[in-house]
mmCIF file of C-alpha atoms and ligand atoms in Angstrom:
data_model
loop_
_atom_site.group_PDB
_atom_site.id
_atom_site.type_symbol
_atom_site.label_atom_id
_atom_site.label_comp_id
_atom_site.label_asym_id
_atom_site.label_seq_id
_atom_site.Cartn_x
_atom_site.Cartn_y
_atom_site.Cartn_z
ATOM 1 C CA LEU A 182 -36.410 22.082 -53.190
ATOM 2 C CA ASN A 183 -39.848 22.130 -51.494
ATOM 3 C CA ASP A 184 -40.619 18.442 -50.840
ATOM 4 C CA PHE A 185 -38.271 18.107 -47.932
ATOM 5 C CA ASP A 186 -38.913 18.860 -44.601
ATOM 6 C CA ILE A 187 -35.226 20.100 -44.112
ATOM 7 C CA ALA A 188 -35.974 22.288 -40.643
ATOM 8 C CA ALA A 189 -36.647 18.712 -39.414
ATOM 9 C CA ILE A 190 -33.923 16.999 -40.913
ATOM 10 C CA ARG A 191 -31.554 19.882 -39.751
ATOM 11 C CA ARG A 192 -32.954 19.104 -36.439
ATOM 12 C CA ASP A 193 -31.245 15.548 -36.513
ATOM 13 C CA PHE A 194 -27.752 16.711 -36.918
ATOM 14 C CA PRO A 195 -27.177 18.746 -33.484
ATOM 15 C CA ILE A 196 -23.474 19.640 -34.945
ATOM 16 C CA LEU A 197 -25.125 21.940 -37.252
ATOM 17 C CA ASN A 198 -26.741 24.429 -34.641
ATOM 18 C CA GLN A 199 -23.590 26.372 -33.550
ATOM 19 C CA GLN A 200 -21.954 29.404 -34.588
ATOM 20 C CA ILE A 201 -18.341 29.801 -36.125
ATOM 21 C CA ASN A 202 -16.794 33.346 -35.681
ATOM 22 C CA GLY A 203 -20.229 34.849 -35.080
ATOM 23 C CA HIS A 204 -21.695 33.051 -37.872
ATOM 24 C CA PRO A 205 -24.078 30.264 -38.463
ATOM 25 C CA LEU A 206 -21.852 27.240 -39.444
ATOM 26 C CA VAL A 207 -22.429 26.754 -42.982
ATOM 27 C CA TYR A 208 -20.835 22.826 -43.355
ATOM 28 C CA LEU A 209 -19.837 22.396 -47.025
ATOM 29 C CA ASP A 210 -17.255 19.772 -46.454
ATOM 30 C CA ASN A 211 -19.389 16.574 -46.933
ATOM 31 C CA ALA A 212 -17.226 15.084 -49.556
ATOM 32 C CA ALA A 213 -14.095 14.721 -47.071
ATOM 33 C CA SER A 214 -16.759 13.707 -43.968
ATOM 34 C CA SER A 215 -20.208 14.257 -43.203
ATOM 35 C CA GLN A 216 -22.063 15.114 -40.130
ATOM 36 C CA LYS A 217 -23.836 12.333 -37.988
ATOM 37 C CA PRO A 218 -27.600 12.497 -37.015
ATOM 38 C CA VAL A 219 -28.894 11.651 -33.613
ATOM 39 C CA GLN A 220 -29.992 8.562 -34.838
ATOM 40 C CA VAL A 221 -26.524 7.316 -35.527
ATOM 41 C CA ILE A 222 -24.675 8.940 -32.395
ATOM 42 C CA ASP A 223 -27.773 7.361 -29.855
ATOM 43 C CA ALA A 224 -27.171 4.054 -31.771
ATOM 44 C CA VAL A 225 -23.630 4.088 -30.927
ATOM 45 C CA ASP A 226 -24.226 5.390 -27.362
ATOM 46 C CA GLN A 227 -26.875 2.829 -26.744
ATOM 47 C CA TYR A 228 -24.472 0.073 -27.751
ATOM 48 C CA TYR A 229 -21.522 0.913 -25.347
ATOM 49 C CA ARG A 230 -24.289 1.891 -22.748
ATOM 50 C CA LEU A 231 -26.340 -1.517 -23.135
ATOM 51 C CA ASP A 232 -24.591 -3.983 -25.553
ATOM 52 C CA ASN A 233 -21.095 -3.981 -25.476
ATOM 53 C CA ALA A 234 -18.728 -7.032 -25.366
ATOM 54 C CA ASN A 235 -17.056 -8.622 -27.967
ATOM 55 C CA VAL A 236 -18.669 -10.554 -30.929
ATOM 56 C CA HIS A 237 -18.901 -14.130 -31.973
ATOM 57 C CA ARG A 238 -17.052 -15.708 -29.448
ATOM 58 C CA GLY A 239 -19.029 -15.507 -26.069
ATOM 59 C CA VAL A 240 -22.005 -17.566 -25.176
ATOM 60 C CA HIS A 241 -23.045 -14.639 -22.525
ATOM 61 C CA ARG A 242 -25.941 -12.359 -23.124
ATOM 62 C CA LEU A 243 -23.967 -8.937 -24.094
ATOM 63 C CA SER A 244 -21.762 -10.784 -26.321
ATOM 64 C CA GLN A 245 -25.038 -12.359 -28.108
ATOM 65 C CA ARG A 246 -26.044 -8.841 -28.246
ATOM 66 C CA ALA A 247 -22.805 -7.427 -29.872
ATOM 67 C CA THR A 248 -23.101 -10.087 -32.269
ATOM 68 C CA ASP A 249 -26.566 -9.362 -33.381
ATOM 69 C CA ALA A 250 -26.062 -5.922 -33.620
ATOM 70 C CA TYR A 251 -22.980 -6.305 -35.889
ATOM 71 C CA GLU A 252 -24.425 -8.996 -37.915
ATOM 72 C CA GLY A 253 -27.444 -6.994 -38.247
ATOM 73 C CA ALA A 254 -25.696 -4.168 -39.643
ATOM 74 C CA ARG A 255 -23.985 -6.360 -42.040
ATOM 75 C CA SER A 256 -27.585 -7.308 -43.272
ATOM 76 C CA LYS A 257 -28.559 -3.746 -43.728
ATOM 77 C CA ILE A 258 -25.339 -3.139 -45.718
ATOM 78 C CA ARG A 259 -26.491 -6.018 -48.095
ATOM 79 C CA GLY A 260 -30.146 -4.384 -48.315
ATOM 80 C CA PHE A 261 -28.685 -1.131 -48.833
ATOM 81 C CA LEU A 262 -26.404 -2.296 -51.884
ATOM 82 C CA ASN A 263 -29.060 -5.168 -52.768
ATOM 83 C CA ALA A 264 -26.269 -7.847 -52.532
ATOM 84 C CA LYS A 265 -27.417 -11.309 -52.855
ATOM 85 C CA SER A 266 -26.183 -12.572 -49.588
ATOM 86 C CA ASP A 267 -24.478 -11.111 -46.195
ATOM 87 C CA LYS A 268 -21.336 -13.496 -46.979
ATOM 88 C CA GLU A 269 -20.751 -10.848 -49.715
ATOM 89 C CA ILE A 270 -20.158 -8.010 -47.163
ATOM 90 C CA ILE A 271 -17.164 -7.647 -45.574
ATOM 91 C CA PHE A 272 -16.445 -4.851 -42.699
ATOM 92 C CA VAL A 273 -13.207 -2.687 -43.078
ATOM 93 C CA ARG A 274 -11.953 0.382 -42.073
ATOM 94 C CA GLY A 275 -13.216 2.040 -45.199
ATOM 95 C CA ALA A 276 -12.722 2.323 -48.781
ATOM 96 C CA THR A 277 -9.047 2.576 -48.676
ATOM 97 C CA GLU A 278 -8.675 -0.565 -46.948
ATOM 98 C CA ALA A 279 -11.226 -2.359 -49.314
ATOM 99 C CA ILE A 280 -9.429 -1.271 -52.204
ATOM 100 C CA ASN A 281 -5.946 -2.716 -50.694
ATOM 101 C CA LEU A 282 -7.666 -5.729 -50.018
ATOM 102 C CA VAL A 283 -8.875 -6.486 -53.213
ATOM 103 C CA ALA A 284 -5.654 -5.472 -54.813
ATOM 104 C CA GLN A 285 -3.473 -7.880 -52.497
ATOM 105 C CA SER A 286 -5.739 -10.678 -52.121
ATOM 106 C CA PHE A 287 -7.676 -10.425 -55.514
ATOM 107 C CA VAL A 288 -5.416 -9.061 -58.067
ATOM 108 C CA ARG A 289 -1.618 -9.504 -56.849
ATOM 109 C CA PRO A 290 -1.739 -13.461 -56.787
ATOM 110 C CA GLN A 291 -2.666 -13.282 -60.516
ATOM 111 C CA LEU A 292 -0.360 -10.601 -61.590
ATOM 112 C CA GLN A 293 2.562 -11.353 -63.773
ATOM 113 C CA ALA A 294 5.170 -8.962 -65.095
ATOM 114 C CA GLY A 295 3.177 -7.256 -68.326
ATOM 115 C CA ASP A 296 -0.124 -7.664 -66.944
ATOM 116 C CA GLU A 297 -2.052 -4.345 -66.896
ATOM 117 C CA ILE A 298 -4.561 -2.733 -64.243
ATOM 118 C CA LEU A 299 -6.856 -0.247 -65.590
ATOM 119 C CA ILE A 300 -7.995 2.685 -63.639
ATOM 120 C CA SER A 301 -9.035 6.448 -64.756
ATOM 121 C CA TYR A 302 -7.553 10.100 -64.317
ATOM 122 C CA LEU A 303 -10.176 11.038 -62.124
ATOM 123 C CA GLU A 304 -9.352 8.513 -59.436
ATOM 124 C CA HIS A 305 -8.852 9.329 -55.517
ATOM 125 C CA HIS A 306 -5.283 8.554 -54.328
ATOM 126 C CA ALA A 307 -6.934 5.542 -52.645
ATOM 127 C CA ASN A 308 -7.942 3.985 -55.993
ATOM 128 C CA ILE A 309 -4.257 4.649 -57.626
ATOM 129 C CA VAL A 310 -1.667 3.918 -54.831
ATOM 130 C CA PRO A 311 -2.707 0.396 -53.957
ATOM 131 C CA TRP A 312 -2.541 -0.160 -57.568
ATOM 132 C CA GLN A 313 0.926 1.226 -58.130
ATOM 133 C CA MET A 314 1.885 -1.021 -55.348
ATOM 134 C CA VAL A 315 0.872 -4.381 -56.930
ATOM 135 C CA CYS A 316 2.332 -3.130 -60.061
ATOM 136 C CA GLU A 317 5.653 -2.438 -58.423
ATOM 137 C CA GLN A 318 5.365 -5.796 -56.538
ATOM 138 C CA THR A 319 4.688 -7.697 -59.847
ATOM 139 C CA GLY A 320 6.058 -6.101 -62.858
ATOM 140 C CA ALA A 321 2.565 -5.052 -64.446
ATOM 141 C CA THR A 322 1.753 -1.640 -65.665
ATOM 142 C CA LEU A 323 -1.067 0.731 -64.814
ATOM 143 C CA LYS A 324 -3.096 1.987 -67.569
ATOM 144 C CA ILE A 325 -5.200 5.055 -67.415
ATOM 145 C CA ILE A 326 -8.532 6.052 -68.884
ATOM 146 C CA PRO A 327 -8.056 9.782 -69.821
ATOM 147 C CA MET A 328 -10.264 12.554 -68.826
ATOM 148 C CA THR A 329 -11.414 16.008 -70.859
ATOM 149 C CA GLU A 330 -11.557 19.321 -70.266
ATOM 150 C CA SER A 331 -15.143 18.984 -68.882
ATOM 151 C CA GLY A 332 -13.921 16.416 -66.175
ATOM 152 C CA GLU A 333 -15.456 13.591 -67.903
ATOM 153 C CA LEU A 334 -13.868 10.704 -68.966
ATOM 154 C CA ASN A 335 -12.910 10.261 -72.550
ATOM 155 C CA LEU A 336 -14.101 6.689 -72.981
ATOM 156 C CA SER A 337 -13.582 6.441 -76.949
ATOM 157 C CA GLY A 338 -10.559 4.713 -76.125
ATOM 158 C CA LEU A 339 -12.032 2.085 -73.616
ATOM 159 C CA ASP A 340 -12.201 -0.793 -75.930
ATOM 160 C CA GLU A 341 -8.483 -0.806 -76.780
ATOM 161 C CA LEU A 342 -7.852 -0.201 -72.936
ATOM 162 C CA LEU A 343 -9.628 -3.251 -72.148
ATOM 163 C CA THR A 344 -7.130 -5.683 -73.377
ATOM 164 C CA ASP A 345 -6.480 -9.751 -72.592
ATOM 165 C CA LYS A 346 -3.793 -8.448 -70.057
ATOM 166 C CA THR A 347 -6.177 -6.385 -67.960
ATOM 167 C CA LYS A 348 -6.538 -8.049 -64.818
ATOM 168 C CA ILE A 349 -8.950 -5.794 -63.172
ATOM 169 C CA MET A 350 -10.614 -2.208 -63.835
ATOM 170 C CA ALA A 351 -11.122 -0.263 -60.891
ATOM 171 C CA VAL A 352 -12.893 2.952 -61.460
ATOM 172 C CA GLY A 353 -14.686 5.563 -59.343
ATOM 173 C CA GLN A 354 -18.404 5.985 -59.418
ATOM 174 C CA VAL A 355 -18.140 9.653 -58.406
ATOM 175 C CA SER A 356 -15.204 12.032 -58.399
ATOM 176 C CA ASN A 357 -14.648 13.399 -55.044
ATOM 177 C CA ALA A 358 -12.530 16.322 -56.693
ATOM 178 C CA LEU A 359 -15.008 17.331 -59.354
ATOM 179 C CA GLY A 360 -18.071 15.574 -58.843
ATOM 180 C CA THR A 361 -18.396 13.884 -61.927
ATOM 181 C CA VAL A 362 -20.508 10.819 -62.321
ATOM 182 C CA ASN A 363 -19.080 8.327 -64.279
ATOM 183 C CA PRO A 364 -21.085 6.046 -66.398
ATOM 184 C CA VAL A 365 -20.057 2.767 -64.248
ATOM 185 C CA LYS A 366 -22.832 0.518 -65.564
ATOM 186 C CA GLN A 367 -21.880 0.973 -68.953
ATOM 187 C CA MET A 368 -18.015 0.888 -68.595
ATOM 188 C CA THR A 369 -18.659 -2.342 -66.477
ATOM 189 C CA GLU A 370 -20.821 -4.026 -69.007
ATOM 190 C CA LYS A 371 -17.601 -3.506 -71.513
ATOM 191 C CA ALA A 372 -15.331 -4.716 -69.016
ATOM 192 C CA LYS A 373 -17.171 -7.836 -68.466
ATOM 193 C CA ALA A 374 -17.849 -8.736 -72.120
ATOM 194 C CA LYS A 375 -14.329 -9.303 -72.253
ATOM 195 C CA GLY A 376 -13.965 -11.316 -68.782
ATOM 196 C CA ILE A 377 -12.373 -8.486 -66.991
ATOM 197 C CA PRO A 378 -13.215 -8.240 -63.344
ATOM 198 C CA VAL A 379 -14.450 -4.448 -62.045
ATOM 199 C CA LEU A 380 -14.162 -2.773 -58.791
ATOM 200 C CA ILE A 381 -16.139 0.584 -58.296
ATOM 201 C CA ASP A 382 -15.350 2.898 -55.511
ATOM 202 C CA GLY A 383 -18.604 3.858 -54.513
ATOM 203 C CA ALA A 384 -17.077 6.247 -51.531
ATOM 204 C CA GLN A 385 -18.569 9.649 -53.144
ATOM 205 C CA ALA A 386 -21.693 7.351 -54.362
ATOM 206 C CA VAL A 387 -23.365 5.894 -51.576
ATOM 207 C CA PRO A 388 -24.223 9.204 -49.680
ATOM 208 C CA HIS A 389 -25.870 10.488 -52.578
ATOM 209 C CA MET A 390 -27.768 8.007 -54.797
ATOM 210 C CA GLN A 391 -29.240 4.449 -54.828
ATOM 211 C CA VAL A 392 -26.969 1.813 -55.760
ATOM 212 C CA ASP A 393 -27.387 -1.777 -56.396
ATOM 213 C CA VAL A 394 -24.544 -3.966 -57.292
ATOM 214 C CA GLN A 395 -26.552 -6.664 -58.910
ATOM 215 C CA GLU A 396 -27.599 -4.343 -61.422
ATOM 216 C CA LEU A 397 -24.241 -2.586 -61.840
ATOM 217 C CA ASP A 398 -22.846 -6.404 -62.104
ATOM 218 C CA CYS A 399 -19.501 -4.989 -60.749
ATOM 219 C CA ASP A 400 -17.228 -7.901 -59.217
ATOM 220 C CA PHE A 401 -16.531 -5.671 -56.013
ATOM 221 C CA TYR A 402 -17.764 -2.259 -54.579
ATOM 222 C CA VAL A 403 -16.138 -0.396 -51.982
ATOM 223 C CA PHE A 404 -17.361 2.594 -49.584
ATOM 224 C CA SER A 405 -16.620 4.428 -46.410
ATOM 225 C CA GLY A 406 -19.119 4.998 -43.539
ATOM 226 C CA HIS A 407 -17.842 8.544 -42.448
ATOM 227 C CA LYS A 408 -18.924 9.801 -46.036
ATOM 228 C CA MET A 409 -22.648 8.667 -45.537
ATOM 229 C CA PHE A 410 -23.394 9.812 -41.980
ATOM 230 C CA ALA A 411 -21.985 7.180 -39.961
ATOM 231 C CA PRO A 412 -18.657 7.025 -37.592
ATOM 232 C CA THR A 413 -14.866 7.019 -39.077
ATOM 233 C CA GLY A 414 -13.153 3.975 -39.087
ATOM 234 C CA ILE A 415 -15.800 1.418 -40.635
ATOM 235 C CA GLY A 416 -16.657 0.814 -44.188
ATOM 236 C CA ALA A 417 -17.534 -2.219 -46.476
ATOM 237 C CA LEU A 418 -16.273 -4.100 -49.388
ATOM 238 C CA TYR A 419 -18.876 -5.959 -51.219
ATOM 239 C CA GLY A 420 -17.444 -8.768 -53.335
ATOM 240 C CA LYS A 421 -19.123 -11.397 -55.369
ATOM 241 C CA GLN A 422 -19.314 -14.665 -53.057
ATOM 242 C CA ALA A 423 -17.743 -17.036 -55.629
ATOM 243 C CA LEU A 424 -14.684 -14.700 -55.977
ATOM 244 C CA LEU A 425 -14.487 -13.616 -52.129
ATOM 245 C CA GLU A 426 -14.365 -17.412 -51.710
ATOM 246 C CA ALA A 427 -11.654 -18.091 -54.038
ATOM 247 C CA MET A 428 -9.506 -15.219 -52.776
ATOM 248 C CA PRO A 429 -6.781 -15.881 -49.806
ATOM 249 C CA PRO A 430 -7.444 -13.808 -46.631
ATOM 250 C CA TRP A 431 -5.630 -10.873 -46.042
ATOM 251 C CA GLN A 432 -4.976 -10.776 -42.785
ATOM 252 C CA GLY A 433 -4.290 -13.301 -40.302
ATOM 253 C CA GLY A 434 -5.400 -13.816 -36.776
ATOM 254 C CA GLY A 435 -8.245 -14.290 -34.546
ATOM 255 C CA ASP A 436 -11.655 -14.646 -35.971
ATOM 256 C CA MET A 437 -10.913 -15.448 -39.295
ATOM 257 C CA ILE A 438 -10.058 -19.084 -38.597
ATOM 258 C CA LEU A 439 -11.610 -22.098 -37.793
ATOM 259 C CA SER A 440 -8.714 -24.137 -36.427
ATOM 260 C CA VAL A 441 -5.108 -23.447 -35.922
ATOM 261 C CA SER A 442 -2.267 -25.834 -35.349
ATOM 262 C CA PHE A 443 1.263 -25.178 -35.506
ATOM 263 C CA ASP A 444 1.053 -27.910 -38.494
ATOM 264 C CA HIS A 445 -2.067 -26.387 -40.009
ATOM 265 C CA THR A 446 -4.711 -23.638 -40.119
ATOM 266 C CA GLU A 447 -8.112 -24.011 -41.214
ATOM 267 C CA TYR A 448 -9.812 -20.436 -42.494
ATOM 268 C CA ASN A 449 -13.140 -19.175 -41.352
ATOM 269 C CA ALA A 450 -16.031 -18.944 -43.793
ATOM 270 C CA LEU A 451 -17.245 -15.926 -45.782
ATOM 271 C CA PRO A 452 -17.335 -13.066 -44.502
ATOM 272 C CA TYR A 453 -15.631 -13.949 -41.529
ATOM 273 C CA LYS A 454 -12.177 -15.053 -43.432
ATOM 274 C CA PHE A 455 -11.225 -11.661 -44.177
ATOM 275 C CA GLU A 456 -12.190 -9.920 -40.723
ATOM 276 C CA ALA A 457 -9.061 -10.833 -38.698
ATOM 277 C CA GLY A 458 -9.122 -9.324 -34.999
ATOM 278 C CA THR A 459 -11.717 -7.576 -33.190
ATOM 279 C CA PRO A 460 -14.020 -5.525 -35.606
ATOM 280 C CA HIS A 461 -14.780 -2.054 -34.998
ATOM 281 C CA ILE A 462 -18.272 -3.169 -33.562
ATOM 282 C CA ALA A 463 -19.972 0.339 -32.451
ATOM 283 C CA GLY A 464 -18.952 1.445 -35.913
ATOM 284 C CA ALA A 465 -21.017 -1.096 -37.498
ATOM 285 C CA VAL A 466 -23.767 -0.206 -35.531
ATOM 286 C CA GLY A 467 -23.696 3.117 -36.481
ATOM 287 C CA LEU A 468 -23.213 2.530 -40.028
ATOM 288 C CA GLY A 469 -26.312 0.371 -39.832
ATOM 289 C CA ALA A 470 -28.452 3.371 -38.076
ATOM 290 C CA ALA A 471 -26.911 5.713 -40.636
ATOM 291 C CA ILE A 472 -28.384 3.218 -43.599
ATOM 292 C CA ASP A 473 -31.816 3.025 -41.692
ATOM 293 C CA TYR A 474 -31.801 6.950 -41.511
ATOM 294 C CA MET A 475 -31.042 7.608 -44.784
ATOM 295 C CA GLN A 476 -33.881 5.035 -45.902
ATOM 296 C CA SER A 477 -36.320 6.575 -43.700
ATOM 297 C CA ILE A 478 -35.751 9.881 -45.435
ATOM 298 C CA GLY A 479 -35.727 7.943 -48.893
ATOM 299 C CA ILE A 480 -32.306 7.992 -51.080
ATOM 300 C CA GLU A 481 -34.319 8.935 -54.308
ATOM 301 C CA LYS A 482 -35.724 11.811 -52.387
ATOM 302 C CA ILE A 483 -31.966 13.011 -50.971
ATOM 303 C CA ALA A 484 -31.046 12.603 -54.697
ATOM 304 C CA ALA A 485 -33.419 14.989 -56.076
ATOM 305 C CA TYR A 486 -33.355 17.457 -53.354
ATOM 306 C CA GLU A 487 -29.250 17.523 -53.729
ATOM 307 C CA HIS A 488 -29.145 17.459 -57.727
ATOM 308 C CA ALA A 489 -31.570 20.658 -57.176
ATOM 309 C CA LEU A 490 -29.112 22.264 -54.444
ATOM 310 C CA LEU A 491 -26.242 21.602 -57.123
ATOM 311 C CA GLU A 492 -27.814 23.091 -59.888
ATOM 312 C CA LEU A 493 -28.658 26.085 -57.692
ATOM 313 C CA ALA A 494 -25.251 26.687 -56.398
ATOM 314 C CA THR A 495 -23.934 25.954 -60.122
ATOM 315 C CA ASP A 496 -26.068 28.859 -61.361
ATOM 316 C CA LYS A 497 -25.257 31.063 -58.646
ATOM 317 C CA LEU A 498 -21.599 30.708 -58.848
ATOM 318 C CA SER A 499 -21.378 30.543 -62.789
ATOM 319 C CA ALA A 500 -22.934 34.133 -62.439
ATOM 320 C CA ILE A 501 -20.066 35.548 -60.308
ATOM 321 C CA ASP A 502 -17.550 37.329 -62.201
ATOM 322 C CA GLY A 503 -14.014 36.169 -61.619
ATOM 323 C CA VAL A 504 -15.125 32.661 -60.583
ATOM 324 C CA ARG A 505 -14.316 29.633 -62.954
ATOM 325 C CA ILE A 506 -16.167 26.253 -61.703
ATOM 326 C CA VAL A 507 -13.880 23.262 -62.491
ATOM 327 C CA GLY A 508 -15.402 20.084 -63.697
ATOM 328 C CA THR A 509 -18.653 21.030 -65.741
ATOM 329 C CA ALA A 510 -19.871 17.615 -66.464
ATOM 330 C CA GLU A 511 -23.389 17.047 -67.453
ATOM 331 C CA HIS A 512 -24.026 14.278 -64.444
ATOM 332 C CA LYS A 513 -22.774 15.645 -61.279
ATOM 333 C CA ALA A 514 -23.237 14.665 -57.658
ATOM 334 C CA SER A 515 -23.044 17.169 -54.736
ATOM 335 C CA VAL A 516 -19.655 18.624 -55.294
ATOM 336 C CA LEU A 517 -18.848 22.402 -56.680
ATOM 337 C CA SER A 518 -14.775 22.652 -57.400
ATOM 338 C CA PHE A 519 -14.116 26.440 -57.976
ATOM 339 C CA LEU A 520 -11.282 28.979 -58.281
ATOM 340 C CA ILE A 521 -11.442 32.721 -57.285
ATOM 341 C CA GLU A 522 -9.433 34.433 -59.738
ATOM 342 C CA ASP A 523 -6.126 35.732 -58.208
ATOM 343 C CA VAL A 524 -6.822 34.161 -55.050
ATOM 344 C CA HIS A 525 -5.055 30.985 -53.795
ATOM 345 C CA PRO A 526 -7.684 28.200 -52.523
ATOM 346 C CA HIS A 527 -6.120 28.025 -49.329
ATOM 347 C CA ASP A 528 -6.985 31.803 -48.898
ATOM 348 C CA VAL A 529 -10.365 31.172 -50.019
ATOM 349 C CA GLY A 530 -10.621 28.383 -47.365
ATOM 350 C CA THR A 531 -9.336 30.640 -44.435
ATOM 351 C CA ILE A 532 -11.450 33.622 -45.531
ATOM 352 C CA PHE A 533 -14.759 31.381 -45.843
ATOM 353 C CA ASP A 534 -14.039 30.043 -42.233
ATOM 354 C CA GLN A 535 -13.923 33.814 -40.826
ATOM 355 C CA GLN A 536 -17.174 33.694 -42.096
ATOM 356 C CA GLY A 537 -18.592 30.231 -40.527
ATOM 357 C CA VAL A 538 -18.474 28.588 -43.960
ATOM 358 C CA ALA A 539 -16.509 25.192 -44.193
ATOM 359 C CA ILE A 540 -15.050 24.377 -47.151
ATOM 360 C CA ARG A 541 -12.280 22.193 -48.497
ATOM 361 C CA ALA A 542 -9.137 24.105 -50.301
ATOM 362 C CA GLY A 543 -6.299 21.385 -51.871
ATOM 363 C CA HIS A 544 -5.854 18.659 -54.071
ATOM 364 C CA HIS A 545 -8.454 16.547 -52.621
ATOM 365 C CA CYS A 546 -6.275 13.336 -52.903
ATOM 366 C CA ALA A 547 -6.892 13.588 -56.669
ATOM 367 C CA GLN A 548 -3.531 15.241 -57.852
ATOM 368 C CA PRO A 549 -3.399 13.793 -61.188
ATOM 369 C CA VAL A 550 -6.975 15.810 -62.002
ATOM 370 C CA MET A 551 -4.809 18.792 -60.599
ATOM 371 C CA GLN A 552 -2.373 18.083 -62.777
ATOM 372 C CA TYR A 553 -4.776 17.758 -65.705
ATOM 373 C CA TYR A 554 -5.700 21.357 -65.653
ATOM 374 C CA GLY A 555 -2.416 22.548 -64.592
ATOM 375 C CA ILE A 556 -3.664 23.879 -60.809
ATOM 376 C CA ALA A 557 -2.324 22.837 -57.466
ATOM 377 C CA ALA A 558 -5.275 23.325 -55.810
ATOM 378 C CA THR A 559 -9.316 24.154 -55.957
ATOM 379 C CA ALA A 560 -11.627 25.167 -53.394
ATOM 380 C CA ARG A 561 -14.349 22.606 -53.174
ATOM 381 C CA ALA A 562 -17.674 22.988 -51.824
ATOM 382 C CA SER A 563 -19.735 19.842 -51.314
ATOM 383 C CA PHE A 564 -23.145 19.157 -50.367
ATOM 384 C CA ALA A 565 -25.539 16.764 -48.201
ATOM 385 C CA PHE A 566 -29.158 16.635 -47.814
ATOM 386 C CA TYR A 567 -28.831 18.980 -44.538
ATOM 387 C CA ASN A 568 -27.436 21.672 -46.678
ATOM 388 C CA THR A 569 -30.165 24.677 -47.615
ATOM 389 C CA GLU A 570 -30.702 27.256 -50.105
ATOM 390 C CA GLN A 571 -29.719 29.814 -47.552
ATOM 391 C CA GLU A 572 -26.304 28.325 -47.095
ATOM 392 C CA ILE A 573 -25.608 28.187 -50.874
ATOM 393 C CA ASP A 574 -26.427 32.111 -50.414
ATOM 394 C CA ALA A 575 -23.760 32.381 -47.428
ATOM 395 C CA LEU A 576 -21.549 30.405 -50.223
ATOM 396 C CA VAL A 577 -22.108 33.069 -52.305
ATOM 397 C CA LYS A 578 -21.730 36.065 -49.997
ATOM 398 C CA ALA A 579 -18.513 34.511 -48.823
ATOM 399 C CA ILE A 580 -17.374 34.615 -52.538
ATOM 400 C CA HIS A 581 -18.143 38.147 -52.677
ATOM 401 C CA THR A 582 -16.487 39.045 -49.309
ATOM 402 C CA THR A 583 -12.939 37.140 -50.399
ATOM 403 C CA GLN A 584 -12.943 39.136 -53.797
ATOM 404 C CA GLU A 585 -13.453 42.354 -52.055
ATOM 405 C CA LEU A 586 -10.876 41.740 -49.736
ATOM 406 C CA PHE A 587 -8.457 40.937 -52.674
ATOM 407 C CA ALA A 588 -9.537 43.795 -54.793
HETATM 408 N N1 LIG B 163 -12.284 7.293 -53.014
HETATM 409 C C1 LIG B 163 -12.871 8.191 -52.849
HETATM 410 C C2 LIG B 163 -13.733 8.641 -54.166
HETATM 411 C C3 LIG B 163 -13.116 9.170 -51.781
HETATM 412 O O1 LIG B 163 -13.588 10.261 -51.964
HETATM 413 C C4 LIG B 163 -12.375 8.730 -50.543
HETATM 414 C C5 LIG B 163 -12.422 9.954 -49.495
HETATM 415 N N2 LIG B 163 -12.096 11.090 -49.681
HETATM 416 C C6 LIG B 163 -11.812 7.815 -50.725
HETATM 417 C C7 LIG B 163 -11.704 6.666 -51.769
HETATM 418 C C8 LIG B 163 -11.084 7.164 -49.456
HETATM 419 O O2 LIG B 163 -11.917 7.109 -48.555
HETATM 420 P P1 LIG B 163 -11.380 6.796 -46.726
HETATM 421 O O3 LIG B 163 -10.430 7.973 -46.868
HETATM 422 O O4 LIG B 163 -12.801 6.841 -46.191
HETATM 423 O O5 LIG B 163 -10.896 5.372 -46.978
#
C-alpha cells in the first residue's frame, strides 16, 4: 500500500475532510457514487465562469469554447476506453440511459416473439428492467446465466444459453452488489463466435480498472460518470461505429438532425444522431477532467492499491466472529458485502453513520442476487483509491461497536 501518496490524493477531495457525528468521515459508499476531486470541481466551475454557452450552433466565441470543451471530453472518453473514433462515444445521462438506448434502438427493432436476450443473475436492475421491457414489447424471452454460492457466474452452460435466437448478451463487468469481476472477455468471445452482439455494463469497472473496448471486442460498453469521480447526470455509451450507423435514433429533437421539414427529416451524423437536445455540457467537461485525474495517478496504480485495500479489508472482516462476507469470488473489485449476525443491515448502516462510517445497506438494485442468497439486504462497504488502511480499521471498529450494542 506504500507506493501511493494517499495524503496528497486525499487533499484533492475536500469533502473527505469533515466530521460526521464527531468522527472523521469514512466514506465507503463509492459503488453508489464516488466523491469528486478539486480538479473536477474546478473544471465545472471554470466552465460556468468562463465558457458557458450552448454547443454546436453558435458562431460566437463562447459557443465555440463550449463546443471545444464538450467535444474535447468526448475525445478523452475515446482514449480512456481505447475506442477507435470519437463517433463511437455517445453522451448519455449514465449507464441506465445507455442500456435503455441500446435496448430500444438496437435490439427492439430486430426482436420477434420467441427471440432471446441473455443477461446474468448478477446484474444491476439497470441491466435487467430495460430488457424485460423490450421482451414485454415484443414477446421475446429473457434468459439468465446462473450464479454460484461464491457469487461468480456459472458459465458451464453458456454455450447452450447462446442460441441462434439470442439477439444480445448484456452482462456486467463488475457486480455492484458483490464486487465479482466477471470474465467478460471470454464470455464476449463465445458470444461473438456465434455472431451474437454483446453489451458490457462497465458502471462498476471503469472507476477501478483499465478498460479497452477493442481488446474486449464488445459491441457496446456503458458507464456512468458519477461513479468515477465526475458529476452526476453524465455518462457514456460506446458502440461500434457500424452498429451505431445502422441504428435508428432513440430520441428526436434539436441537434440530432441535419434538416427538418414537415415532409422529411434527415438525421445528423454520429455521434450527434443520438444526442437530441442540449446536452449536459458541464457534466461532460467534469467527466473529461475526471479521466485526466485518474490517468494522472495511473489506472494500473489505482487498481493495485484498491486490490491491496480489498484484501486487507477481507482478511480483517473474515477474522471477526459473527460476520459473514457475501460474495467470495476469486476476482473482486472494491466491494465488500457483509452481514452481521442478528443485526439487520439497515441497523448496521445507521450505527455506522453514528461513527462517521458511510456504507450502504439494502439490496443494491440487485434483488435477484439477494433472492439467490435468501436475504433481503446486505451491508456494503465499497472502496475508492482515496480510502486508507486507517479507514478499514474504522470499519472494523464500527462492526465491533455494532456487535456490542446488540450483544
Ligand atoms: N450498472 C451497475 C453495475 C451499477 O452499479 C449501476 C449503479 N449502481 C448502474 C448500472 C446504473 O447506473 P446509473 O444509476 O448511474 O445509471
